[in-house]
Short mmCIF file of C-alpha atoms in Angstrom, two decimals:
data_model
loop_
_atom_site.label_atom_id
_atom_site.label_comp_id
_atom_site.label_asym_id
_atom_site.label_seq_id
_atom_site.Cartn_x
_atom_site.Cartn_y
_atom_site.Cartn_z
CA MET H 109 3.68 -6.09 9.23
CA LYS H 110 0.08 -6.70 10.17
CA LEU H 111 -1.75 -3.45 9.51
CA LEU H 112 -5.32 -2.82 10.63
CA ARG H 113 -7.99 -0.21 11.24
CA TYR H 114 -9.96 0.07 14.47
CA GLY H 115 -12.84 2.09 15.85
CA PRO H 116 -16.48 2.82 15.00
CA SER H 117 -17.66 2.30 11.44
CA GLY H 118 -16.65 5.27 9.31
CA GLN H 119 -14.27 6.58 11.97
CA GLU H 120 -11.57 3.90 11.88
CA ARG H 121 -8.01 4.78 12.86
CA PRO H 122 -4.84 3.19 11.40
CA ALA H 123 -2.84 0.78 13.51
CA VAL H 124 -0.28 -2.01 13.47
CA LEU H 125 -0.23 -5.25 15.44
CA ASP H 126 2.89 -5.62 17.57
CA ALA H 127 4.81 -8.83 18.26
CA ALA H 128 2.68 -9.54 21.33
CA GLY H 129 -0.56 -9.17 19.38
CA ALA H 130 -1.42 -5.76 20.83
CA ILE H 131 -2.81 -2.91 18.73
CA ARG H 132 -0.58 0.16 18.31
CA ASP H 133 -1.99 3.39 16.93
CA LEU H 134 -0.40 4.79 13.73
CA SER H 135 -2.39 8.03 13.52
CA ALA H 136 0.68 10.19 14.08
CA HIS H 137 2.28 8.73 10.96
CA VAL H 138 -0.56 8.09 8.45
CA ASP H 139 -4.17 9.19 8.23
CA ASP H 140 -5.41 5.77 7.10
CA ILE H 141 -4.35 2.36 5.79
CA ALA H 142 -5.15 3.56 2.29
CA GLY H 143 -3.76 5.19 -0.82
CA GLU H 144 -0.16 6.37 -0.56
CA ALA H 145 0.42 4.44 2.69
CA LEU H 146 0.03 1.21 0.71
CA THR H 147 2.63 2.02 -1.94
CA PRO H 148 6.06 0.39 -1.67
CA GLU H 149 7.47 3.70 -0.40
CA GLY H 150 4.66 4.15 2.11
CA LEU H 151 5.02 0.63 3.48
CA ALA H 152 8.80 1.03 3.69
CA ARG H 153 8.32 4.13 5.87
CA LEU H 154 5.92 2.30 8.17
CA ALA H 155 8.34 -0.61 8.45
CA THR H 156 10.96 1.68 10.00
CA ILE H 157 8.69 2.50 12.95
CA ASP H 158 9.24 0.55 16.16
CA PRO H 159 5.75 -0.60 17.24
CA ALA H 160 6.81 -0.31 20.89
CA SER H 161 7.16 3.46 20.36
CA LEU H 162 3.50 3.80 19.32
CA PRO H 163 0.52 4.42 21.63
CA LEU H 164 -1.02 1.21 22.93
CA VAL H 165 -4.73 0.85 22.17
CA GLN H 166 -6.55 -0.22 25.32
CA GLY H 167 -9.48 -2.61 25.56
CA SER H 168 -11.05 -4.54 22.70
CA PRO H 169 -12.12 -2.02 20.05
CA ARG H 170 -14.10 -2.93 16.96
CA ILE H 171 -11.80 -3.99 14.12
CA GLY H 172 -12.75 -2.36 10.85
CA PRO H 173 -11.99 -3.33 7.26
CA CYS H 174 -8.21 -3.56 6.96
CA VAL H 175 -8.11 -1.14 4.00
CA GLY H 176 -9.77 2.26 3.71
CA ARG H 177 -10.98 4.22 0.68
CA VAL H 178 -11.12 1.12 -1.54
CA GLY H 179 -11.53 2.16 -5.16
CA LYS H 180 -12.36 -1.22 -6.71
CA PHE H 181 -13.46 -4.53 -5.19
CA ILE H 182 -12.79 -7.08 -7.93
CA CYS H 183 -13.61 -10.77 -7.59
CA ILE H 184 -12.60 -13.92 -9.42
CA GLY H 185 -15.17 -16.72 -9.72
CA LEU H 186 -14.74 -20.49 -10.08
CA ASN H 187 -10.99 -20.20 -9.43
CA TYR H 188 -10.59 -23.46 -7.50
CA ALA H 189 -10.78 -26.68 -9.48
CA ASP H 190 -12.50 -28.56 -6.66
CA HIS H 191 -15.05 -25.76 -6.13
CA ALA H 192 -15.89 -25.65 -9.84
CA ALA H 193 -16.49 -29.42 -9.68
CA GLU H 194 -18.89 -29.16 -6.71
CA THR H 195 -21.00 -26.56 -8.53
CA GLY H 196 -21.03 -28.56 -11.76
CA ALA H 197 -19.23 -25.82 -13.69
CA ASP H 198 -16.55 -26.31 -16.32
CA ILE H 199 -12.99 -25.26 -15.50
CA PRO H 200 -12.74 -21.72 -16.91
CA SER H 201 -10.19 -21.07 -19.64
CA GLU H 202 -9.78 -17.48 -18.44
CA PRO H 203 -10.48 -15.89 -15.04
CA VAL H 204 -14.18 -15.22 -14.38
CA VAL H 205 -14.35 -11.56 -13.32
CA PHE H 206 -17.13 -9.81 -11.41
CA ASN H 207 -17.43 -6.97 -8.89
CA LYS H 208 -18.58 -6.34 -5.38
CA TRP H 209 -19.68 -2.79 -4.73
CA THR H 210 -17.48 -0.98 -2.22
CA SER H 211 -20.61 -0.37 -0.09
CA ALA H 212 -20.52 -4.12 0.67
CA ILE H 213 -17.28 -3.72 2.63
CA CYS H 214 -17.50 -4.16 6.39
CA GLY H 215 -15.32 -5.20 9.29
CA PRO H 216 -14.24 -8.81 9.79
CA ASP H 217 -16.45 -9.32 12.84
CA ASP H 218 -19.40 -7.12 11.87
CA ASP H 219 -22.84 -8.70 11.49
CA ILE H 220 -23.75 -10.08 8.08
CA GLU H 221 -27.22 -9.01 6.94
CA ILE H 222 -29.45 -11.36 4.96
CA PRO H 223 -31.16 -9.05 2.46
CA ARG H 224 -34.93 -8.79 2.46
CA GLY H 225 -36.39 -11.45 0.19
CA SER H 226 -33.24 -13.57 0.16
CA VAL H 227 -33.62 -17.35 0.43
CA LYS H 228 -30.15 -18.47 -0.73
CA THR H 229 -27.50 -16.45 1.12
CA ASP H 230 -24.19 -18.36 1.08
CA TRP H 231 -20.57 -18.09 2.25
CA GLU H 232 -17.12 -18.21 0.59
CA VAL H 233 -13.77 -17.88 2.38
CA GLU H 234 -11.29 -16.24 0.00
CA LEU H 235 -7.74 -14.92 -0.18
CA GLY H 236 -7.84 -11.15 -0.63
CA VAL H 237 -5.05 -9.30 -2.45
CA VAL H 238 -4.56 -5.57 -1.86
CA ILE H 239 -2.77 -3.56 -4.54
CA GLY H 240 0.06 -1.31 -3.40
CA LYS H 241 1.67 -0.22 -6.65
CA GLY H 242 -0.70 0.78 -9.42
CA GLY H 243 -0.30 -0.02 -13.07
CA LYS H 244 -1.73 -1.51 -16.24
CA TYR H 245 -0.40 -4.07 -18.71
CA ILE H 246 1.53 -5.61 -15.83
CA GLU H 247 3.78 -8.51 -16.73
CA GLU H 248 3.10 -11.67 -14.77
CA ALA H 249 6.76 -11.84 -13.72
CA ASP H 250 6.43 -8.40 -12.07
CA ALA H 251 2.89 -8.76 -10.73
CA LEU H 252 3.68 -9.67 -7.11
CA SER H 253 5.72 -6.48 -6.73
CA HIS H 254 2.40 -4.63 -7.07
CA VAL H 255 0.95 -6.28 -3.94
CA ALA H 256 0.75 -4.35 -0.66
CA GLY H 257 -0.50 -7.35 1.27
CA TYR H 258 -3.04 -10.10 1.76
CA CYS H 259 -6.15 -10.55 3.88
CA VAL H 260 -9.14 -12.75 4.57
CA VAL H 261 -12.36 -12.06 2.63
CA ASN H 262 -15.78 -13.64 3.07
CA ASP H 263 -17.41 -13.39 -0.36
CA VAL H 264 -20.99 -13.58 0.93
CA SER H 265 -23.31 -14.36 -1.98
CA GLU H 266 -27.04 -14.54 -2.68
CA ARG H 267 -27.24 -17.48 -5.08
CA GLU H 268 -30.74 -16.96 -6.42
CA TRP H 269 -29.97 -13.37 -7.35
CA GLN H 270 -26.53 -14.35 -8.67
CA ILE H 271 -27.57 -17.29 -10.84
CA GLU H 272 -31.32 -17.48 -11.36
CA ARG H 273 -32.48 -13.91 -11.87
CA GLY H 274 -30.75 -13.07 -15.16
CA GLY H 275 -28.07 -10.51 -15.92
CA THR H 276 -24.65 -10.64 -14.33
CA TRP H 277 -23.53 -12.12 -11.01
CA ASP H 278 -23.02 -8.68 -9.46
CA LYS H 279 -26.47 -8.18 -7.94
CA GLY H 280 -26.08 -11.34 -5.87
CA LYS H 281 -22.60 -10.39 -4.70
CA GLY H 282 -22.63 -6.74 -3.68
CA CYS H 283 -25.32 -6.40 -1.02
CA ASP H 284 -24.50 -4.40 2.10
CA THR H 285 -22.21 -6.36 4.49
CA PHE H 286 -21.40 -8.96 1.80
CA GLY H 287 -17.69 -8.01 1.84
CA PRO H 288 -16.01 -8.35 5.25
CA ILE H 289 -12.23 -7.91 4.88
CA GLY H 290 -9.52 -8.34 7.50
CA PRO H 291 -8.74 -8.45 10.36
CA TRP H 292 -5.20 -7.65 9.22
CA LEU H 293 -3.52 -6.57 6.02
CA VAL H 294 -0.47 -8.83 6.13
CA THR H 295 2.49 -7.60 4.08
CA PRO H 296 4.06 -10.11 1.66
CA ASP H 297 7.16 -10.66 3.82
CA GLU H 298 4.96 -12.11 6.59
CA ALA H 299 2.22 -13.77 4.54
CA GLY H 300 4.04 -17.04 3.85
CA ASP H 301 3.61 -19.08 0.67
CA ILE H 302 0.43 -17.64 -0.80
CA GLY H 303 0.27 -20.58 -3.19
CA ASP H 304 -0.19 -23.03 -0.32
CA LEU H 305 -2.18 -21.49 2.55
CA LYS H 306 -4.79 -23.46 4.47
CA MET H 307 -8.24 -21.85 4.55
CA TRP H 308 -11.44 -22.82 6.30
CA LEU H 309 -14.97 -21.74 7.19
CA GLU H 310 -17.41 -22.96 9.83
CA VAL H 311 -21.10 -22.25 10.42
CA ASP H 312 -22.27 -22.84 13.99
CA GLY H 313 -19.19 -24.95 14.61
CA HIS H 314 -19.62 -27.20 11.57
CA ARG H 315 -16.67 -26.99 9.20
CA TYR H 316 -17.97 -26.69 5.65
CA GLN H 317 -14.85 -25.38 3.90
CA ASP H 318 -11.43 -26.88 4.57
CA GLY H 319 -9.19 -26.16 1.60
CA SER H 320 -5.97 -24.60 0.40
CA THR H 321 -4.87 -21.94 -2.03
CA SER H 322 -2.87 -24.73 -3.69
CA THR H 323 -5.95 -25.71 -5.74
CA MET H 324 -6.32 -22.28 -7.35
CA ILE H 325 -6.60 -22.46 -11.13
CA PHE H 326 -5.16 -18.98 -11.70
CA GLY H 327 -2.54 -17.81 -9.21
CA VAL H 328 -2.23 -14.31 -7.77
CA ALA H 329 0.38 -13.15 -10.30
CA GLN H 330 -1.71 -14.45 -13.20
CA ILE H 331 -4.82 -12.70 -11.90
CA ILE H 332 -3.11 -9.33 -11.43
CA SER H 333 -1.54 -9.47 -14.88
CA TYR H 334 -4.83 -10.54 -16.48
CA LEU H 335 -6.92 -7.85 -14.84
CA SER H 336 -4.40 -5.15 -15.76
CA ARG H 337 -5.10 -5.79 -19.45
CA PHE H 338 -8.63 -4.49 -19.02
CA LEU H 339 -8.32 -1.84 -16.31
CA SER H 340 -5.70 0.08 -14.41
CA LEU H 341 -5.06 -1.03 -10.85
CA GLN H 342 -4.55 1.53 -8.09
CA PRO H 343 -3.28 1.40 -4.50
CA GLY H 344 -6.02 0.12 -2.24
CA ASP H 345 -7.87 -1.91 -4.86
CA VAL H 346 -8.95 -5.26 -3.41
CA ILE H 347 -9.00 -8.49 -5.42
CA SER H 348 -10.82 -11.50 -3.98
CA THR H 349 -9.37 -14.58 -5.63
CA GLY H 350 -11.98 -17.35 -5.34
CA THR H 351 -13.04 -20.03 -2.88
CA PRO H 352 -12.34 -23.71 -2.22
CA PRO H 353 -15.18 -26.28 -2.07
CA GLY H 354 -17.69 -26.47 0.75
CA VAL H 355 -20.03 -23.58 -0.02
CA GLY H 356 -23.68 -23.94 0.87
CA LEU H 357 -24.68 -24.24 -2.79
CA GLY H 358 -22.49 -27.33 -3.10
CA GLN H 359 -24.06 -29.27 -0.23
CA LYS H 360 -26.51 -32.09 -0.96
CA PRO H 361 -29.09 -30.77 -0.36
CA PRO H 362 -27.91 -27.13 -0.43
CA VAL H 363 -27.58 -25.31 2.90
CA TYR H 364 -28.17 -21.56 3.15
CA LEU H 365 -28.01 -18.95 5.90
CA ARG H 366 -31.35 -18.10 7.51
CA GLY H 367 -30.38 -15.77 10.35
CA GLY H 368 -29.01 -16.43 13.80
CA GLU H 369 -25.98 -18.44 12.68
CA VAL H 370 -22.37 -17.60 13.52
CA MET H 371 -19.72 -17.93 10.83
CA ARG H 372 -16.04 -18.36 11.66
CA LEU H 373 -13.42 -18.39 8.93
CA GLY H 374 -9.72 -17.90 8.48
CA ILE H 375 -6.62 -18.31 6.37
CA GLU H 376 -3.31 -19.58 7.68
CA GLY H 377 -1.19 -16.63 8.84
CA LEU H 378 -3.78 -14.01 7.83
CA GLY H 379 -6.14 -14.14 10.81
CA GLU H 380 -9.75 -15.06 11.47
CA GLN H 381 -13.19 -13.52 11.13
CA THR H 382 -16.35 -14.16 13.18
CA GLN H 383 -19.75 -12.92 12.00
CA LYS H 384 -23.25 -13.25 13.34
CA VAL H 385 -25.90 -13.56 10.63
CA VAL H 386 -28.91 -11.27 11.08
CA LYS H 387 -31.93 -10.39 8.98
CA ALA H 388 -31.94 -6.95 7.38
#
């Protein structure tokens, strides 16, 4: 299934994409793509519904974040060997963990705001993992059974605030609009080989990132198991798993967003995002 949420910000309705790519409303069956609907039992119930029996959504509504009521937005840094090399960082011996605040979450095609005072706003296309079955101390062999689905994430980042201003990375990662997710939450049966998905990002038509999940240092199962040692995971938690090379910081000289640009990004089988960059 490809699950989604559509409508004005804060008023999104649950839906599913049918075989023809049309949006079908799920409001009669679930109140949101969130919580219990993301559990194995909840997804199994949704899978029994014939999309053709659901109301067809007319027109071209705004697509919202593909998951609602996100409890935690956890990110993994420097998780691609070739990206670590372009930034001059050592290959980490354990996953680098940081957070985006849930207030950063926005729709996949919403505008991205450059915060006031920012001079180094950057991009990162990433594979997002949405938890469906909660737990802690999860064994790596069982970790993928805890996944509700996968999605595209743009881990927008302010590099000066992340790297040069002291403290942790979080203040450069969690600004409003710095976490577009979607368009779809793609369930594991339709997501393909998550260890070998092509991923890309363009700014004003120039392709900066053109990579694959195959160069991840820590795979999805490793990441879930690792995180569950330190915190419990709950349905609807989002994990952003790192980016391939080609970020603005890695260009020579570095290239950053100034306002007015259009970003396009996507992951094979998981859909695409398009965002205009504006000044806050």
